[in-house]
Steps between C-alpha positions, in 0.01 A plus 500: 500500500473164318848517344649595838339201671609272217857629542492422871384145430760446230772630733404231752410749771426327833140484619536763776691733269246435226206591725672818617589599143138449390379705797735781397389481136135520606571797725681680217216425258243627751697822544512553122124441475429737790692778322252481212187526714297795620434536873162318504648222288798472735264445793318219316832353391626492861180321604536249217862428597405458865228254397750305291749485788232368733479189283135551418516294184190324376414224257315599183414337169559652161340346192682427173403317183660160449395328180205737473371416849529717810739364763556643848856569610557536873717796597624656820445874475624788708440871483254651256383847411183368338650519152830315541561209735832356611537129422713350775486137392343302220556329169424785260736667256528871440279594206258208545154606386237453768121499489371822653129469428240319297271590219132427556417519129724202416757696299 
């Protein structure tokens, strides 16, 4: 989907056309995902998409190391299945390592 959106931007697509094209790309992607799911997964997926459409985004922090010290990055997150969470907005690059826990023994 990223290359398609980039192509729309580079083509100078107008804002209304751009929004509609993104909506269509998201719908197509959702249909492809749904084809891969089993019936119980499809039900959860529909619920997750409905939640995302309702605009129920929330603010969360994720912690990263900067110069050996933990730093909080504020993110806007969307849907989550408990393992993966959609990042809607925030200054974090794909592949950035995040702190997911702490060691009580100091190692």
